[in-house]
Amino acid sequence: QDDCIRKNPFNFKLSDVLEDDTEAKVILTPEQEEKLLAFMETDNVYSKYRDEVILLLETGLRISELCGLTTHIDHQLLRDTEVGYYISTPKTKNGKRELPLTERAYQALERILKNRGKAQPLVVDGYSNFLFLNREGLPKVAGNYESMVRGLIKKYNKTH
């Protein structure tokens, strides 16, 4: 403690200076999930993302884990403006796991595989054949989904 006081004579914590503006995550109820998925099914813009949202809801995967999905969940795919694509280990030690699929998740995965476009030949840190691709055939990353989810929520809330 004496070292801490010598290094920081004012004894401030970061929380004393910066306000914590993070918002608590709110879990959707089963009814809210069904309404959102029903909306997505009929929406011209968001219907193409419905199966990916089903997988996220049914499995609890992080978006970066979904993006890096091949056949095992032992990594996540990330992209940096300077580095480009790269693979990272799961966020926690419990991140390396096998996920059982519900029937709805399994059917969504089947549709995704059936409709999957042609992938560009890309190997990231030894991983390839990513399931979720953008229009150019490159793996999607969390940023692709973050903007989609913001737009989806805005449009859903406007009509509901």
PDB file of C-alpha atoms in Angstrom, residues 18-132:
ATOM      1  CA  LEU A  18     -14.134   8.914 -15.118  1.00  0.00           C
ATOM      2  CA  GLU A  19     -17.818   8.138 -14.904  1.00  0.00           C
ATOM      3  CA  ASP A  20     -18.758   4.517 -15.605  1.00  0.00           C
ATOM      4  CA  ASP A  21     -21.223   4.891 -18.469  1.00  0.00           C
ATOM      5  CA  THR A  22     -21.486   1.229 -19.403  1.00  0.00           C
ATOM      6  CA  GLU A  23     -25.027  -0.014 -19.761  1.00  0.00           C
ATOM      7  CA  ALA A  24     -26.107  -3.244 -18.151  1.00  0.00           C
ATOM      8  CA  LYS A  25     -26.969  -5.976 -20.639  1.00  0.00           C
ATOM      9  CA  VAL A  26     -30.628  -6.879 -20.769  1.00  0.00           C
ATOM     10  CA  ILE A  27     -31.632 -10.421 -21.672  1.00  0.00           C
ATOM     11  CA  LEU A  28     -34.577 -10.811 -24.006  1.00  0.00           C
ATOM     12  CA  THR A  29     -37.535 -12.798 -22.744  1.00  0.00           C
ATOM     13  CA  PRO A  30     -38.653 -15.762 -24.875  1.00  0.00           C
ATOM     14  CA  GLU A  31     -41.634 -13.680 -26.026  1.00  0.00           C
ATOM     15  CA  GLN A  32     -39.365 -10.792 -27.059  1.00  0.00           C
ATOM     16  CA  GLU A  33     -37.096 -13.209 -28.952  1.00  0.00           C
ATOM     17  CA  GLU A  34     -40.074 -14.630 -30.866  1.00  0.00           C
ATOM     18  CA  LYS A  35     -41.393 -11.168 -31.759  1.00  0.00           C
ATOM     19  CA  LEU A  36     -37.953 -10.052 -32.945  1.00  0.00           C
ATOM     20  CA  LEU A  37     -37.446 -13.180 -35.067  1.00  0.00           C
ATOM     21  CA  ALA A  38     -40.966 -12.879 -36.535  1.00  0.00           C
ATOM     22  CA  PHE A  39     -40.185  -9.266 -37.471  1.00  0.00           C
ATOM     23  CA  MET A  40     -36.879 -10.283 -39.057  1.00  0.00           C
ATOM     24  CA  GLU A  41     -38.528 -13.059 -41.069  1.00  0.00           C
ATOM     25  CA  THR A  42     -40.749 -10.588 -42.916  1.00  0.00           C
ATOM     26  CA  ASP A  43     -38.336  -7.649 -43.151  1.00  0.00           C
ATOM     27  CA  ASN A  44     -36.625  -7.124 -46.525  1.00  0.00           C
ATOM     28  CA  VAL A  45     -33.376  -5.883 -44.950  1.00  0.00           C
ATOM     29  CA  TYR A  46     -32.980  -8.050 -41.857  1.00  0.00           C
ATOM     30  CA  SER A  47     -34.419 -11.398 -42.987  1.00  0.00           C
ATOM     31  CA  LYS A  48     -31.004 -12.464 -44.314  1.00  0.00           C
ATOM     32  CA  TYR A  49     -29.543 -12.195 -40.781  1.00  0.00           C
ATOM     33  CA  ARG A  50     -32.293 -14.175 -39.050  1.00  0.00           C
ATOM     34  CA  ASP A  51     -30.476 -17.513 -38.930  1.00  0.00           C
ATOM     35  CA  GLU A  52     -27.339 -15.886 -37.553  1.00  0.00           C
ATOM     36  CA  VAL A  53     -29.396 -14.189 -34.827  1.00  0.00           C
ATOM     37  CA  ILE A  54     -31.063 -17.540 -34.059  1.00  0.00           C
ATOM     38  CA  LEU A  55     -27.626 -19.103 -33.539  1.00  0.00           C
ATOM     39  CA  LEU A  56     -26.573 -16.250 -31.258  1.00  0.00           C
ATOM     40  CA  LEU A  57     -29.762 -16.498 -29.210  1.00  0.00           C
ATOM     41  CA  GLU A  58     -29.820 -20.291 -29.007  1.00  0.00           C
ATOM     42  CA  THR A  59     -26.127 -20.844 -28.243  1.00  0.00           C
ATOM     43  CA  GLY A  60     -25.006 -17.794 -26.262  1.00  0.00           C
ATOM     44  CA  LEU A  61     -21.973 -17.396 -28.520  1.00  0.00           C
ATOM     45  CA  ARG A  62     -20.145 -14.095 -28.477  1.00  0.00           C
ATOM     46  CA  ILE A  63     -20.295 -12.347 -31.841  1.00  0.00           C
ATOM     47  CA  SER A  64     -16.551 -12.783 -32.383  1.00  0.00           C
ATOM     48  CA  GLU A  65     -16.950 -16.517 -31.686  1.00  0.00           C
ATOM     49  CA  LEU A  66     -19.756 -16.707 -34.249  1.00  0.00           C
ATOM     50  CA  CYS A  67     -17.540 -14.896 -36.759  1.00  0.00           C
ATOM     51  CA  GLY A  68     -14.706 -17.338 -36.181  1.00  0.00           C
ATOM     52  CA  LEU A  69     -16.950 -20.391 -36.266  1.00  0.00           C
ATOM     53  CA  THR A  70     -15.563 -23.283 -38.251  1.00  0.00           C
ATOM     54  CA  THR A  71     -16.388 -26.568 -36.538  1.00  0.00           C
ATOM     55  CA  HIS A  72     -14.963 -26.033 -33.034  1.00  0.00           C
ATOM     56  CA  ILE A  73     -15.350 -23.129 -30.638  1.00  0.00           C
ATOM     57  CA  ASP A  74     -11.755 -22.851 -29.531  1.00  0.00           C
ATOM     58  CA  HIS A  75     -10.992 -19.450 -31.005  1.00  0.00           C
ATOM     59  CA  GLN A  76     -12.503 -16.154 -32.054  1.00  0.00           C
ATOM     60  CA  LEU A  77     -11.935 -14.151 -35.215  1.00  0.00           C
ATOM     61  CA  LEU A  78     -11.075 -10.474 -34.835  1.00  0.00           C
ATOM     62  CA  ARG A  79      -9.972  -7.771 -37.254  1.00  0.00           C
ATOM     63  CA  ASP A  80      -7.814  -4.740 -36.657  1.00  0.00           C
ATOM     64  CA  THR A  81      -7.343  -1.867 -39.098  1.00  0.00           C
ATOM     65  CA  GLU A  82      -3.561  -2.173 -38.864  1.00  0.00           C
ATOM     66  CA  VAL A  83      -3.080  -5.928 -38.418  1.00  0.00           C
ATOM     67  CA  GLY A  84      -6.018  -7.233 -40.457  1.00  0.00           C
ATOM     68  CA  TYR A  85      -7.698 -10.517 -39.527  1.00  0.00           C
ATOM     69  CA  TYR A  86      -6.301 -12.440 -36.577  1.00  0.00           C
ATOM     70  CA  ILE A  87      -7.303 -15.303 -34.301  1.00  0.00           C
ATOM     71  CA  SER A  88      -7.500 -14.951 -30.542  1.00  0.00           C
ATOM     72  CA  THR A  89      -8.124 -17.489 -27.821  1.00  0.00           C
ATOM     73  CA  PRO A  90     -11.559 -17.393 -26.195  1.00  0.00           C
ATOM     74  CA  LYS A  91     -12.181 -14.557 -23.782  1.00  0.00           C
ATOM     75  CA  THR A  92     -12.293 -16.862 -20.747  1.00  0.00           C
ATOM     76  CA  LYS A  93     -10.996 -20.354 -19.943  1.00  0.00           C
ATOM     77  CA  ASN A  94     -14.591 -21.579 -20.201  1.00  0.00           C
ATOM     78  CA  GLY A  95     -14.751 -20.177 -23.735  1.00  0.00           C
ATOM     79  CA  LYS A  96     -13.256 -23.355 -25.166  1.00  0.00           C
ATOM     80  CA  ARG A  97     -16.277 -25.621 -25.247  1.00  0.00           C
ATOM     81  CA  GLU A  98     -18.635 -27.761 -27.251  1.00  0.00           C
ATOM     82  CA  LEU A  99     -22.131 -26.413 -27.624  1.00  0.00           C
ATOM     83  CA  PRO A 100     -25.155 -28.639 -27.940  1.00  0.00           C
ATOM     84  CA  LEU A 101     -27.524 -27.334 -30.603  1.00  0.00           C
ATOM     85  CA  THR A 102     -31.241 -26.984 -30.153  1.00  0.00           C
ATOM     86  CA  GLU A 103     -33.369 -28.122 -33.064  1.00  0.00           C
ATOM     87  CA  ARG A 104     -33.973 -24.495 -34.061  1.00  0.00           C
ATOM     88  CA  ALA A 105     -30.242 -23.724 -33.990  1.00  0.00           C
ATOM     89  CA  TYR A 106     -29.478 -26.880 -35.981  1.00  0.00           C
ATOM     90  CA  GLN A 107     -32.023 -25.941 -38.670  1.00  0.00           C
ATOM     91  CA  ALA A 108     -30.628 -22.397 -38.823  1.00  0.00           C
ATOM     92  CA  LEU A 109     -27.115 -23.794 -39.256  1.00  0.00           C
ATOM     93  CA  GLU A 110     -28.312 -26.100 -42.046  1.00  0.00           C
ATOM     94  CA  ARG A 111     -29.862 -23.129 -43.900  1.00  0.00           C
ATOM     95  CA  ILE A 112     -26.691 -21.083 -43.414  1.00  0.00           C
ATOM     96  CA  LEU A 113     -24.542 -23.858 -44.876  1.00  0.00           C
ATOM     97  CA  LYS A 114     -26.947 -24.367 -47.791  1.00  0.00           C
ATOM     98  CA  ASN A 115     -27.007 -20.662 -48.698  1.00  0.00           C
ATOM     99  CA  ARG A 116     -23.371 -19.895 -47.912  1.00  0.00           C
ATOM    100  CA  GLY A 117     -21.548 -18.060 -50.668  1.00  0.00           C
ATOM    101  CA  LYS A 118     -18.151 -18.900 -52.054  1.00  0.00           C
ATOM    102  CA  ALA A 119     -15.359 -18.166 -49.599  1.00  0.00           C
ATOM    103  CA  GLN A 120     -12.168 -16.420 -50.606  1.00  0.00           C
ATOM    104  CA  PRO A 121      -9.082 -18.560 -50.003  1.00  0.00           C
ATOM    105  CA  LEU A 122      -8.112 -17.077 -46.667  1.00  0.00           C
ATOM    106  CA  VAL A 123      -6.207 -18.680 -43.809  1.00  0.00           C
ATOM    107  CA  VAL A 124      -5.995 -16.758 -40.537  1.00  0.00           C
ATOM    108  CA  ASP A 125      -3.478 -18.136 -38.041  1.00  0.00           C
ATOM    109  CA  GLY A 126      -4.064 -21.652 -39.403  1.00  0.00           C
ATOM    110  CA  TYR A 127      -7.878 -21.425 -39.534  1.00  0.00           C
ATOM    111  CA  SER A 128      -9.932 -21.350 -42.733  1.00  0.00           C
ATOM    112  CA  ASN A 129     -13.420 -22.142 -44.058  1.00  0.00           C
ATOM    113  CA  PHE A 130     -15.202 -19.625 -41.843  1.00  0.00           C
ATOM    114  CA  LEU A 131     -18.971 -20.087 -41.961  1.00  0.00           C
ATOM    115  CA  PHE A 132     -20.090 -16.468 -42.006  1.00  0.00           C
TER     116      PHE A 132
END
